[in-house]
Coordinates of C-alpha atoms in Angstrom, one line a residue:
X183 CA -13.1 14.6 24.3
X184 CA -13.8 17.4 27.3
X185 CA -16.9 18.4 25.4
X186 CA -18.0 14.5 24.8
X187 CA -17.3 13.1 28.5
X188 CA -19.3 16.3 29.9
X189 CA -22.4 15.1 27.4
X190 CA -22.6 11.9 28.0
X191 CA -22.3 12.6 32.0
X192 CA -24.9 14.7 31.7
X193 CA -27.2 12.4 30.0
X194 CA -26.6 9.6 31.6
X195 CA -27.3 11.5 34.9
X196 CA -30.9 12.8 33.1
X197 CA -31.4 8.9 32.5
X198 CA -31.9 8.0 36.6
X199 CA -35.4 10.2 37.3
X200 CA -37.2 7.9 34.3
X201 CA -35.5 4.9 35.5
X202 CA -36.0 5.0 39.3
X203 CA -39.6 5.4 39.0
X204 CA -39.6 1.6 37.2
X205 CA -38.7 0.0 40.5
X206 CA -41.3 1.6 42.7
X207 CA -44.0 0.6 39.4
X208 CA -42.5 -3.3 39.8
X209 CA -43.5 -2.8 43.8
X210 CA -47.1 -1.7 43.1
X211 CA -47.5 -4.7 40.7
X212 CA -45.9 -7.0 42.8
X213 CA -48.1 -5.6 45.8
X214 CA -50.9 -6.0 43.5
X215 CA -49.8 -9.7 42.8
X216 CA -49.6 -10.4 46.7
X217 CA -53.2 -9.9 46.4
X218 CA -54.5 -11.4 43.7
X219 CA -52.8 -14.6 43.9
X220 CA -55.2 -17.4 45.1
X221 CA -52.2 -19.9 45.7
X222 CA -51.3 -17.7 48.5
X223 CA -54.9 -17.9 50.1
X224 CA -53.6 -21.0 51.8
X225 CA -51.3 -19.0 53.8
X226 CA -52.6 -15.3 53.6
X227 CA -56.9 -16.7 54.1
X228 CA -57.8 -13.2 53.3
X229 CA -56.3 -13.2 49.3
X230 CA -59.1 -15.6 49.0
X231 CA -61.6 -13.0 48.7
X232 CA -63.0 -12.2 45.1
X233 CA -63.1 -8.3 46.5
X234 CA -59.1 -8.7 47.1
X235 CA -58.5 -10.2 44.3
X236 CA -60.1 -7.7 42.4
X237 CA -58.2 -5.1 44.2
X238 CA -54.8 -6.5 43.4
X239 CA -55.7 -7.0 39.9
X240 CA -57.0 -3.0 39.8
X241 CA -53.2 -2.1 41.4
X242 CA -51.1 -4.6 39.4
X243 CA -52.8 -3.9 36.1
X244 CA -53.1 -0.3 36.7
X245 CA -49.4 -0.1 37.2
X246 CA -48.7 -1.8 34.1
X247 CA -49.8 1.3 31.7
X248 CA -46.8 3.1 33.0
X249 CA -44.5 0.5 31.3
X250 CA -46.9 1.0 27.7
X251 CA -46.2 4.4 28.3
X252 CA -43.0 4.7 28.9
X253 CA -41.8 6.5 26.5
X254 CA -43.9 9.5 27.8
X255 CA -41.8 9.0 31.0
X256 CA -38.9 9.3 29.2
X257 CA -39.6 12.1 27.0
X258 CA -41.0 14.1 30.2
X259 CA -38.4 13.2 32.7
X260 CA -34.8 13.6 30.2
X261 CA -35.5 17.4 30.0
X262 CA -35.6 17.9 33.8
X263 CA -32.8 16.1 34.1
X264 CA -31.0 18.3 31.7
X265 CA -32.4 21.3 32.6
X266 CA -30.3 23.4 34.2
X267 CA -33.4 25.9 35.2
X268 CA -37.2 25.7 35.6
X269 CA -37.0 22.2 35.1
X270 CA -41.2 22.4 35.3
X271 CA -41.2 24.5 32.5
X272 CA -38.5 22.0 30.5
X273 CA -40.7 18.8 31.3
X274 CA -43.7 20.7 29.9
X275 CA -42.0 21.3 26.8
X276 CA -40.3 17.4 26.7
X277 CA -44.3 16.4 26.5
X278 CA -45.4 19.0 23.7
X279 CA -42.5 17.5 22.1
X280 CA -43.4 13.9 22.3
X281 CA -47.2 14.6 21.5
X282 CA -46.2 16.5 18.3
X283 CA -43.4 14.0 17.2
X284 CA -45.8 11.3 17.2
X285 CA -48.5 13.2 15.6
X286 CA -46.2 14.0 13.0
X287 CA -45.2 11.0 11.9
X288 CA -48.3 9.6 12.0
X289 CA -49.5 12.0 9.0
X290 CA -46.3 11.4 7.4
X291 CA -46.7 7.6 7.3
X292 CA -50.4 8.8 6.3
X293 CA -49.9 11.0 3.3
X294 CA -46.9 8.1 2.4
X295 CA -49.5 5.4 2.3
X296 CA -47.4 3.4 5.0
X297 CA -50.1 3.6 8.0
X298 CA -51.0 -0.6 8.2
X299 CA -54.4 -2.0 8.5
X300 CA -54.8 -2.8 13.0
X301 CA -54.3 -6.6 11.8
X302 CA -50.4 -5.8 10.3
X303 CA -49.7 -3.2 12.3
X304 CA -47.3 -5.7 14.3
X305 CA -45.6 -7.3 10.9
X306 CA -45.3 -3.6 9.7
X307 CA -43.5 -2.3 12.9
X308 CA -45.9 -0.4 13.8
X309 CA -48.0 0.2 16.9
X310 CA -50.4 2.7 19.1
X311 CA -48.8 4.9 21.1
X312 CA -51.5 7.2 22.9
X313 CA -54.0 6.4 21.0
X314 CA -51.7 7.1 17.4
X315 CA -50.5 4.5 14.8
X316 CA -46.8 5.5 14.5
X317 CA -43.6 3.2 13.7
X318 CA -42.1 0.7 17.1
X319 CA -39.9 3.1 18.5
X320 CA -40.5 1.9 22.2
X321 CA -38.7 3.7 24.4
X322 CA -35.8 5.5 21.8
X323 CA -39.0 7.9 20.6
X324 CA -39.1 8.8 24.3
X325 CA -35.2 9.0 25.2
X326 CA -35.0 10.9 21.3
X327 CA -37.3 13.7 21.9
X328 CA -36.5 14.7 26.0
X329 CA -32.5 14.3 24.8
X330 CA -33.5 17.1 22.0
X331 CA -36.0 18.9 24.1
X332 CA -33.3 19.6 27.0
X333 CA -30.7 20.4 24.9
X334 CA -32.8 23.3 22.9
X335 CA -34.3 24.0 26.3
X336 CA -30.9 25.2 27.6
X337 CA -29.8 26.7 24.7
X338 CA -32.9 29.3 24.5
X339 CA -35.0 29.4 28.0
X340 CA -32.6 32.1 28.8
X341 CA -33.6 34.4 25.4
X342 CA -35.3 37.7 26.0
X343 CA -37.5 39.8 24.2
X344 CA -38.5 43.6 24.9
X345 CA -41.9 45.4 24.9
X346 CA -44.8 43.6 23.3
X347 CA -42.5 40.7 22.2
X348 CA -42.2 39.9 25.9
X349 CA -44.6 37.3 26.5
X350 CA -42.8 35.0 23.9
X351 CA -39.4 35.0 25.8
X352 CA -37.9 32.3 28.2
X353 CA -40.0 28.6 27.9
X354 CA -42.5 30.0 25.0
X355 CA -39.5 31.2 22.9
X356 CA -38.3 27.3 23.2
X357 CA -41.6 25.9 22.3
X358 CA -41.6 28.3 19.4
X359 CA -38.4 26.6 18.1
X360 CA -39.5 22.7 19.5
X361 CA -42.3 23.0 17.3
X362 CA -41.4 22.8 13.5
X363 CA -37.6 20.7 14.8
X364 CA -40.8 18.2 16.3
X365 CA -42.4 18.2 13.4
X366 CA -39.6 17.8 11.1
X367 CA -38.3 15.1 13.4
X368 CA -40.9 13.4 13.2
X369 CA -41.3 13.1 9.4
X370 CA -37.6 12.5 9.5
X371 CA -37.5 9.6 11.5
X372 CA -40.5 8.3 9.8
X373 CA -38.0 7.2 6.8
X374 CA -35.0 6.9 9.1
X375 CA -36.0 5.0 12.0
X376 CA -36.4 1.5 10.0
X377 CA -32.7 1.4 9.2
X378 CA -31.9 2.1 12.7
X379 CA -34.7 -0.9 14.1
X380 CA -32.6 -3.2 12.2
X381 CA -29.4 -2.1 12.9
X382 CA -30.6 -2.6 16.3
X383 CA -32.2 -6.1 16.2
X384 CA -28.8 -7.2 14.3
X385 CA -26.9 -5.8 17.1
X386 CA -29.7 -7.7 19.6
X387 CA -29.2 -11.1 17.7
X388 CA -25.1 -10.5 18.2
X389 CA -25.7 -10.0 21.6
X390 CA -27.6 -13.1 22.1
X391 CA -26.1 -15.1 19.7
X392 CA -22.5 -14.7 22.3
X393 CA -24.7 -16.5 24.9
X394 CA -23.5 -16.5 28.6
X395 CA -20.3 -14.5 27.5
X396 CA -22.3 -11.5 26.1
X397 CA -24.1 -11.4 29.9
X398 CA -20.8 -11.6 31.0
X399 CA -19.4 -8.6 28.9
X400 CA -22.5 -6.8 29.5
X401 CA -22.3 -7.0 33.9
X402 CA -18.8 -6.3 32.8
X403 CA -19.3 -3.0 31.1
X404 CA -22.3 -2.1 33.5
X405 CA -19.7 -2.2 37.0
X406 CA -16.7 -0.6 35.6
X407 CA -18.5 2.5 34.5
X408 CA -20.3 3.2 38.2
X409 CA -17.2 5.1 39.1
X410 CA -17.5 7.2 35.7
X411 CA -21.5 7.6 36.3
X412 CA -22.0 6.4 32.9
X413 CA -23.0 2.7 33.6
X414 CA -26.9 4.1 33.2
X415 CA -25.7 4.2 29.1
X416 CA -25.0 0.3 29.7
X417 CA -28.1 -1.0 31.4
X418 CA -30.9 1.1 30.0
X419 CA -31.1 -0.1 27.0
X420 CA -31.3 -3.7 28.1
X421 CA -33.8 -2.8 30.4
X422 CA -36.0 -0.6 28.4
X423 CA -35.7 -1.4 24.7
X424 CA -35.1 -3.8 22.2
X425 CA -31.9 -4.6 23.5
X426 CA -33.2 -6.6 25.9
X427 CA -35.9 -8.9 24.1
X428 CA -39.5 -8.6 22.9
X429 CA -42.0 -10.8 24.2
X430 CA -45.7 -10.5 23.5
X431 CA -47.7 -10.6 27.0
X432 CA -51.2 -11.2 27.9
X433 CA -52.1 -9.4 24.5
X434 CA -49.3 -6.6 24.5
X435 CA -46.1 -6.2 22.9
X436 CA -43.5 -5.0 25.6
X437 CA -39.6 -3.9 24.6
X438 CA -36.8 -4.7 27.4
X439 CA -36.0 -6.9 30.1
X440 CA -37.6 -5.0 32.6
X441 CA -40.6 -4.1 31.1
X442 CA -41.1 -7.6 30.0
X443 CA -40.7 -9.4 33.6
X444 CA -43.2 -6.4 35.2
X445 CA -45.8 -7.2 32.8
X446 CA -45.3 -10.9 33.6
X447 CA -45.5 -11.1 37.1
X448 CA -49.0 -9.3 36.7
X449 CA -50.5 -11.6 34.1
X450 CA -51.8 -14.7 35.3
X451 CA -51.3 -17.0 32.0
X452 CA -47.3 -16.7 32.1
X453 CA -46.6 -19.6 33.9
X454 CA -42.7 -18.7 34.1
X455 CA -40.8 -15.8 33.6
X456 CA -38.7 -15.6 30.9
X457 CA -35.1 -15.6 30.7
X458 CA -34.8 -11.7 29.3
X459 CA -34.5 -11.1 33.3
X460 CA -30.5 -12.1 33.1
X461 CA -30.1 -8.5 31.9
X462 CA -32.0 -7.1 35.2
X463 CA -29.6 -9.9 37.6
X464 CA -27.1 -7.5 38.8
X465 CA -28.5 -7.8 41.9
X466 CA -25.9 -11.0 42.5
X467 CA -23.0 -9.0 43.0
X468 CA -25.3 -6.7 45.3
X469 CA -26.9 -9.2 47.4
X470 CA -24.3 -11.7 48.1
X471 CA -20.8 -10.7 46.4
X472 CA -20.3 -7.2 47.6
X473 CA -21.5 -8.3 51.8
X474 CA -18.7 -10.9 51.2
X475 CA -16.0 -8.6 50.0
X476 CA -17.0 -6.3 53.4
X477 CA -16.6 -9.8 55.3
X478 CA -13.2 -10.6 54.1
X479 CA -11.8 -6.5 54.5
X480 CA -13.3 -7.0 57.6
X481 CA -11.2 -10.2 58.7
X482 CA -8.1 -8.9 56.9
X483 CA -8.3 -5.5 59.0
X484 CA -5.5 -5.1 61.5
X485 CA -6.9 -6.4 65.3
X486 CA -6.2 -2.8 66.2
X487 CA -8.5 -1.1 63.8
X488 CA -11.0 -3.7 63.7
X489 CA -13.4 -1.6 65.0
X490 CA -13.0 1.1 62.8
X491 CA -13.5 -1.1 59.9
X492 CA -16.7 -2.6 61.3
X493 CA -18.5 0.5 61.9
X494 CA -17.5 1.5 58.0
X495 CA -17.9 -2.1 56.2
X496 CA -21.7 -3.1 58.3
X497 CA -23.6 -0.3 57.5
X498 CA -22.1 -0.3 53.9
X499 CA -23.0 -4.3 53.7
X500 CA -26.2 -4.0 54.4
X501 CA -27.3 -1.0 52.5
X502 CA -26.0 -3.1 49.6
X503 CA -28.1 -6.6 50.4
X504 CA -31.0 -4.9 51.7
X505 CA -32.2 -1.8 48.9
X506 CA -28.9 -2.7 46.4
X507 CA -27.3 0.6 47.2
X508 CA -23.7 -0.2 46.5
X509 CA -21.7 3.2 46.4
X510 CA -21.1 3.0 50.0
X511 CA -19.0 -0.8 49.6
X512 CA -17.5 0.0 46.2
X513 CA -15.8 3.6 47.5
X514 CA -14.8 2.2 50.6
X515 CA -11.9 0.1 48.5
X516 CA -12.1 2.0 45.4
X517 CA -9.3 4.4 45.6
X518 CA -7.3 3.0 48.0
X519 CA -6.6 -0.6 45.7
X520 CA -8.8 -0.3 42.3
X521 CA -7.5 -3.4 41.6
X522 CA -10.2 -4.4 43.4
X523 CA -12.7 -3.2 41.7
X524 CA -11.5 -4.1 38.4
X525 CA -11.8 -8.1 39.9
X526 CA -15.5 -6.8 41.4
X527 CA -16.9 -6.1 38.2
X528 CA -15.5 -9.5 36.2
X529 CA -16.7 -11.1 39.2
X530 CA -20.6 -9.5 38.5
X531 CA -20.5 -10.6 34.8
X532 CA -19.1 -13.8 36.1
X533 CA -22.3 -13.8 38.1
X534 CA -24.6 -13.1 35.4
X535 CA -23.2 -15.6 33.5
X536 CA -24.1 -18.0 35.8
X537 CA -27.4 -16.8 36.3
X538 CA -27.7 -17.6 32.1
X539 CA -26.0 -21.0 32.8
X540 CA -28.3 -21.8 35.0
X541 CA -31.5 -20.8 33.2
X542 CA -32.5 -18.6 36.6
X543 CA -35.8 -16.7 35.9
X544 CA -36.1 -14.9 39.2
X545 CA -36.3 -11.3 39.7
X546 CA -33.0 -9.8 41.1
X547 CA -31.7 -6.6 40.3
X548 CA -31.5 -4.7 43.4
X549 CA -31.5 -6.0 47.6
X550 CA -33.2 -8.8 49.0
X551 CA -36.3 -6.3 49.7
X552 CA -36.9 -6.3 46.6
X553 CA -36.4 -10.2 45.4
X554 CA -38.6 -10.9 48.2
X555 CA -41.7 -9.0 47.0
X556 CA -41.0 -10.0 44.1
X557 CA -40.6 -13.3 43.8
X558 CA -42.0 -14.9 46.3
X559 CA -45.5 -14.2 45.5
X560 CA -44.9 -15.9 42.2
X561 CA -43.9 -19.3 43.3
X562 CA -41.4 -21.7 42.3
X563 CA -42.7 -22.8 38.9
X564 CA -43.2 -19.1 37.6
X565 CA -39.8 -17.8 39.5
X566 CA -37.5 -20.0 40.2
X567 CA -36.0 -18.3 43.1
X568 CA -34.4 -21.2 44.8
X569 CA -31.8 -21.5 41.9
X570 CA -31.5 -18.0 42.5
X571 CA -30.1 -18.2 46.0
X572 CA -27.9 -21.1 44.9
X573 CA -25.8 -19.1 42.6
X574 CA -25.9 -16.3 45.6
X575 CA -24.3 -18.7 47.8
X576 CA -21.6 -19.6 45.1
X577 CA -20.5 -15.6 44.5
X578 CA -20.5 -15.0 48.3
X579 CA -18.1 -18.1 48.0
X580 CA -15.9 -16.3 45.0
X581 CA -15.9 -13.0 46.4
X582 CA -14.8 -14.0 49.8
X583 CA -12.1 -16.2 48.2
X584 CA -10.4 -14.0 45.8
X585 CA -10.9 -10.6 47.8
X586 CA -9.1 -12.1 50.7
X587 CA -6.5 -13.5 48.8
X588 CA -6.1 -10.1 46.6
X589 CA -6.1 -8.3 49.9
X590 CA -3.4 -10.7 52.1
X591 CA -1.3 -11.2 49.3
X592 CA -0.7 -7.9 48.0
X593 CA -1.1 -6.1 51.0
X594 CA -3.9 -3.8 49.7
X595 CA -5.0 -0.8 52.0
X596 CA -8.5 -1.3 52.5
X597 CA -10.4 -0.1 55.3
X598 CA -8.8 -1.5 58.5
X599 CA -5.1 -2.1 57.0
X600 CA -4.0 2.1 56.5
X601 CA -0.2 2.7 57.3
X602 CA -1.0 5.8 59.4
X603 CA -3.5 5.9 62.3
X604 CA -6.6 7.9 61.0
X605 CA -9.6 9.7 62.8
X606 CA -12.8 6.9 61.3
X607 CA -15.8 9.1 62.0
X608 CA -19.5 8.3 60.6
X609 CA -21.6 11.3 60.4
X610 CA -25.2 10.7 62.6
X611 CA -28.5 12.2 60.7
X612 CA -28.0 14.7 64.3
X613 CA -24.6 16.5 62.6
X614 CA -26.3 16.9 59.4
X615 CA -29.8 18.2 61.0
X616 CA -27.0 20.6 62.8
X617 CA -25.3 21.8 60.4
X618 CA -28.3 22.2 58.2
X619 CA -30.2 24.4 60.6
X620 CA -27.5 26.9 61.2
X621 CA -25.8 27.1 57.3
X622 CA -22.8 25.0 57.6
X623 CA -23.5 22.3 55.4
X624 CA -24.2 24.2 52.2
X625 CA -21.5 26.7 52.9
X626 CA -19.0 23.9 53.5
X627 CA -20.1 21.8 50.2
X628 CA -20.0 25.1 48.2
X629 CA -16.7 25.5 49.4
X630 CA -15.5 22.3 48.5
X631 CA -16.8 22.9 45.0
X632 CA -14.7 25.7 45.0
X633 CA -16.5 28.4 45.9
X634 CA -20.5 29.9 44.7
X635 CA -18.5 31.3 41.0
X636 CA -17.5 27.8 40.5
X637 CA -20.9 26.1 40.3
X638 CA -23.0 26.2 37.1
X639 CA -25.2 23.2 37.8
X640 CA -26.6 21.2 41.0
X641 CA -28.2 17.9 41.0
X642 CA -28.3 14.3 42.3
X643 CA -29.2 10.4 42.1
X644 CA -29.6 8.5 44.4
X645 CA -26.4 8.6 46.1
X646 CA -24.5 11.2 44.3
X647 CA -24.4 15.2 44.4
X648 CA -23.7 15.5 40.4
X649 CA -21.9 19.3 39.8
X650 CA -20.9 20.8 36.8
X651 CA -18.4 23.5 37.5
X652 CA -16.6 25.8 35.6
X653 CA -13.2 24.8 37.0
X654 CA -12.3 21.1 38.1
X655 CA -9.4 22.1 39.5
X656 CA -10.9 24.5 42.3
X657 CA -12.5 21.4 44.3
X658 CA -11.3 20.8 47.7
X659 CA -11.4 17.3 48.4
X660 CA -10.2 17.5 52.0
X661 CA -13.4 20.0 52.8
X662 CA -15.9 17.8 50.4
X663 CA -14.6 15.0 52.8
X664 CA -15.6 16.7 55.8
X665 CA -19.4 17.2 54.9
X666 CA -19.5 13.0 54.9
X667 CA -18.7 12.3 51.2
X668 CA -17.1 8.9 50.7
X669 CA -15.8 9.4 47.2
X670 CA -15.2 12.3 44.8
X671 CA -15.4 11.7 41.2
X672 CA -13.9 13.9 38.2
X673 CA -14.6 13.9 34.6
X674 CA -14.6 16.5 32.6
X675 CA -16.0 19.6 34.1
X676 CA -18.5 17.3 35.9
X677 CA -17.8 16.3 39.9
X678 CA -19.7 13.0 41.4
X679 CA -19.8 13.8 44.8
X680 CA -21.1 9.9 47.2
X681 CA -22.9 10.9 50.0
X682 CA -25.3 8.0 50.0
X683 CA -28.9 7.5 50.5
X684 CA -29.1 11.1 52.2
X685 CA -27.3 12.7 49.2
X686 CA -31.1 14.7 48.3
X687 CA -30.9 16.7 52.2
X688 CA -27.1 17.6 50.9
X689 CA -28.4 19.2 47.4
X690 CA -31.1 20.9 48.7
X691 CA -28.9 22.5 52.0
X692 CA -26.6 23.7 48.9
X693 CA -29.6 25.0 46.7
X694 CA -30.9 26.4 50.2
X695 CA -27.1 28.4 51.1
X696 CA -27.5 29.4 46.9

């Protein structure tokens, strides 16, 4: 179970580099939308221009081809997550993979007499990915090959060879092994992968076929496991595959919610959105329920310590409505009444669930930055934001409600309401600069982790240091909590460390003291 919880920590964490670069390709489209939407020229003259309109069509559309290609991203971007060294030299070989796996099974299918004629391709399950006919696989060819490709990387990067065998050691040792496992791979899956398509559109047509309760379950699932880091296992397959609806747009067959709504908002004949974006609404709890929890821990905070709570529960609040960072809110009640969060995360699927029931098609998954490009540049008819903000207001409403009951009535200890009088101190960019310029940073996380003998890996997300140590029981919370963490995490022999938005300037002062 050790050896389980430490593999899928570790691949869940390998998951965020693929998936953050998404959001900043929806920007680009959305920027290019901005521009290339005429029914804006009555506000914005200058989108009126054919020369700006061709300009926002060249960004939006040239964003687009990352979401046909994702499965390139993926295959690229799991090995340097996984990596544990060079991770150039591990996404180099996560591509040779990918490019050979295809290939592979495109001769396979060939010598089989499967490869359809261009017209059936579609009713065959098959499609072009970089210019080769090989079987749908979407994104799972992708997440497939860079999960296999990290893994082998690991396990031989590190093998050395003598005398004239030397120039085949290290990363050309592992492409001598990713090879033929590519290959046969490849022809493998070529007879596998069928069975496994419709094991997963049966387990699709489940999904949908529990309506609003399956959203429910799913914003369920996908809040419970932040604490665990493992709620990227949850979401990315909604977002990215199958899972999370197929929808032919402006020409193109697209896989996953995400993926779908991107390549909507940049073709002009969708006239809405459809409703595959419920699986991308998680940005409910973040906009509006998680600023009203910090409103009612803020009213229920003793008059005495009120101002201790404010400068924790503002700055928290508004990282989550603005960008729809949430770490910062959820570990500031967390461990001191998890009861709490238990009731947060029902309270996000119950939010979902309304966003089903109330056939919302706006874009919401992260702050209000973000629904505001977004959406807003689509209009009512083709986003139906307003409805949006409606079921907003009615979670602010819930949260509030049943947070400040929770919290009154069993006399929970959240920030404001602690028994014994403690020092509240929020770390300025200044003390980190500080402490970064003369050592102290790195030496003090290193010590935390229990010393340089005790660290085997160091990486992030975006608001986590992610460690894998040798022993667990060697952290010092008490001197992690002095660098400015706000939560420390154990599974396995893998340590979460929250730091927040500035958690990359943390791991580089400890690969800097390394």
């Amino acid at each position: 179970m050790k050896r389980v919880v430490n593999a899928l920590q570790n691949f869940g964490k390998s998951l965020y580099g693929p998936v953050l670069i998404l959001p900043i390709v929806g920007l680009f489209i959305a920027f290019g939308n901005v521009l290339s939407n005429s029914t804006l020229s009555d506000y914005l003259s200058f989108t009126g221009h054919p020369i700006v309109q061709g300009i926002g069509q060249l960004i939006a559309k040239s964003a687009v081809s990352i979401l046909v290609n994702l499965a390139l991203v993926f295959a690229v971007g799991i090995p340097v997550g996984l990596a544990t060294r060079d991770k150039g030299y591990a996404a180099l070989i996560g591509m040779v993979t990918f490019v050979v796996f295809i290939n592979a099974m495109n001769v396979t299918l060939q010598l089989l007499g499967e490869l359809a004629p261009a017209a059936q391709m579609k009713a065959a399950g098959q499609s072009m990915v970089l210019g080769v006919q090989v079987l749908e696989m979407g994104v799972f060819a992708g997440i497939l090959t860079g999960a296999l490709s990290g893994y082998l990387y690991n396990k031989y990067s590190g093998v050395q060879f003598s005398g004239a065998m030397a120039i085949y050691s290290g990363h050309c040792f592992v492409a001598i092994v990713m090879l033929p496992v590519a290959i046969v791979l490849g022809a493998v899956m070529s007879e596998l992968w069928p069975f496994a398509q419709h094991g997963i559109s049966a387990m699709a047509l489940a999904i949908k076929g529990a309506g609003p309760l399956g959203v429910a379950i799913y914003g369920f699932l996908e809040r419970i496991l932040v604490p665990t880091g493992l709620h990227h296992l949850v979401y990315t397959p909604f977002l990215y595959t199958e899972l999370g609806g197929t929808q032919d747009v402006c020409g193109t067959a697209y896989q996953g919610a995400r993926n779908i709504y991107f390549a909507e908002m940049a073709c002009p004949d969708v006239k809405q959105l459809s409703q595959t974006v419920v699986w991308d609404a998680r940005g409910i709890s973040k906009m509006f329920g998680l600023p009203a929890a910090a409103l009612a821990m803020y009213l229920t905070a003793k008059p005495e310590r009120k101002a201790a709570a404010k400068a924790i529960l503002i700055p928290a609040a508004l990282t989550s409505f603005l960008v729809g960072v949430t770490e910062p809110i959820e570990f500031s009640f967390l461990f001191v009444a998890p009861l709490l969060f238990v009731v947060h995360a029902v309270l996000t699927g119950i939010g979902m669930m309304l966003f089903s029931l109330f056939g919302v098609h706006a874009i919401g998954a992260n702050g209000i930055i973000d629904f505001i490009l977004y959406n807003l540049p689509l209009g009512t008819d083709k986003s139906n934001w307003p409805m949006y903000l409606v079921v907003g207001f009615i979670m602010f409403a819930l949260y509030f409600v049943v947070f400040r009951f929770l919290i009154v009535h069993l006399n929970m200890k959240t920030p404001g309401r602690e028994e014994e009088q403690q020092e509240t101190r929020l770390y300025s960019k200044k003390d980190f600069q500080n402490q970064d310029k003369s050592g102290e940073l790195g030496e003090s996380i290193i010590t935390g982790l229990g010393g340089r003998e005790n660290i085997v890996v160091v990486d992030n997300c975006y608001t986590r240091l992610r460690v894998t140590v040798k022993d667990v029981n060697c952290i010092n919370e008490p001197e992690l909590k002095s660098t400015g963490a706000k939560g420390i995490i154990k599974q396995g022999n893998n340590v979460q460390v929250v730091y927040g938005l500035h958690v990359k300037k943390m791991r580089e002062a400890v690969e800097t003291f390394l």
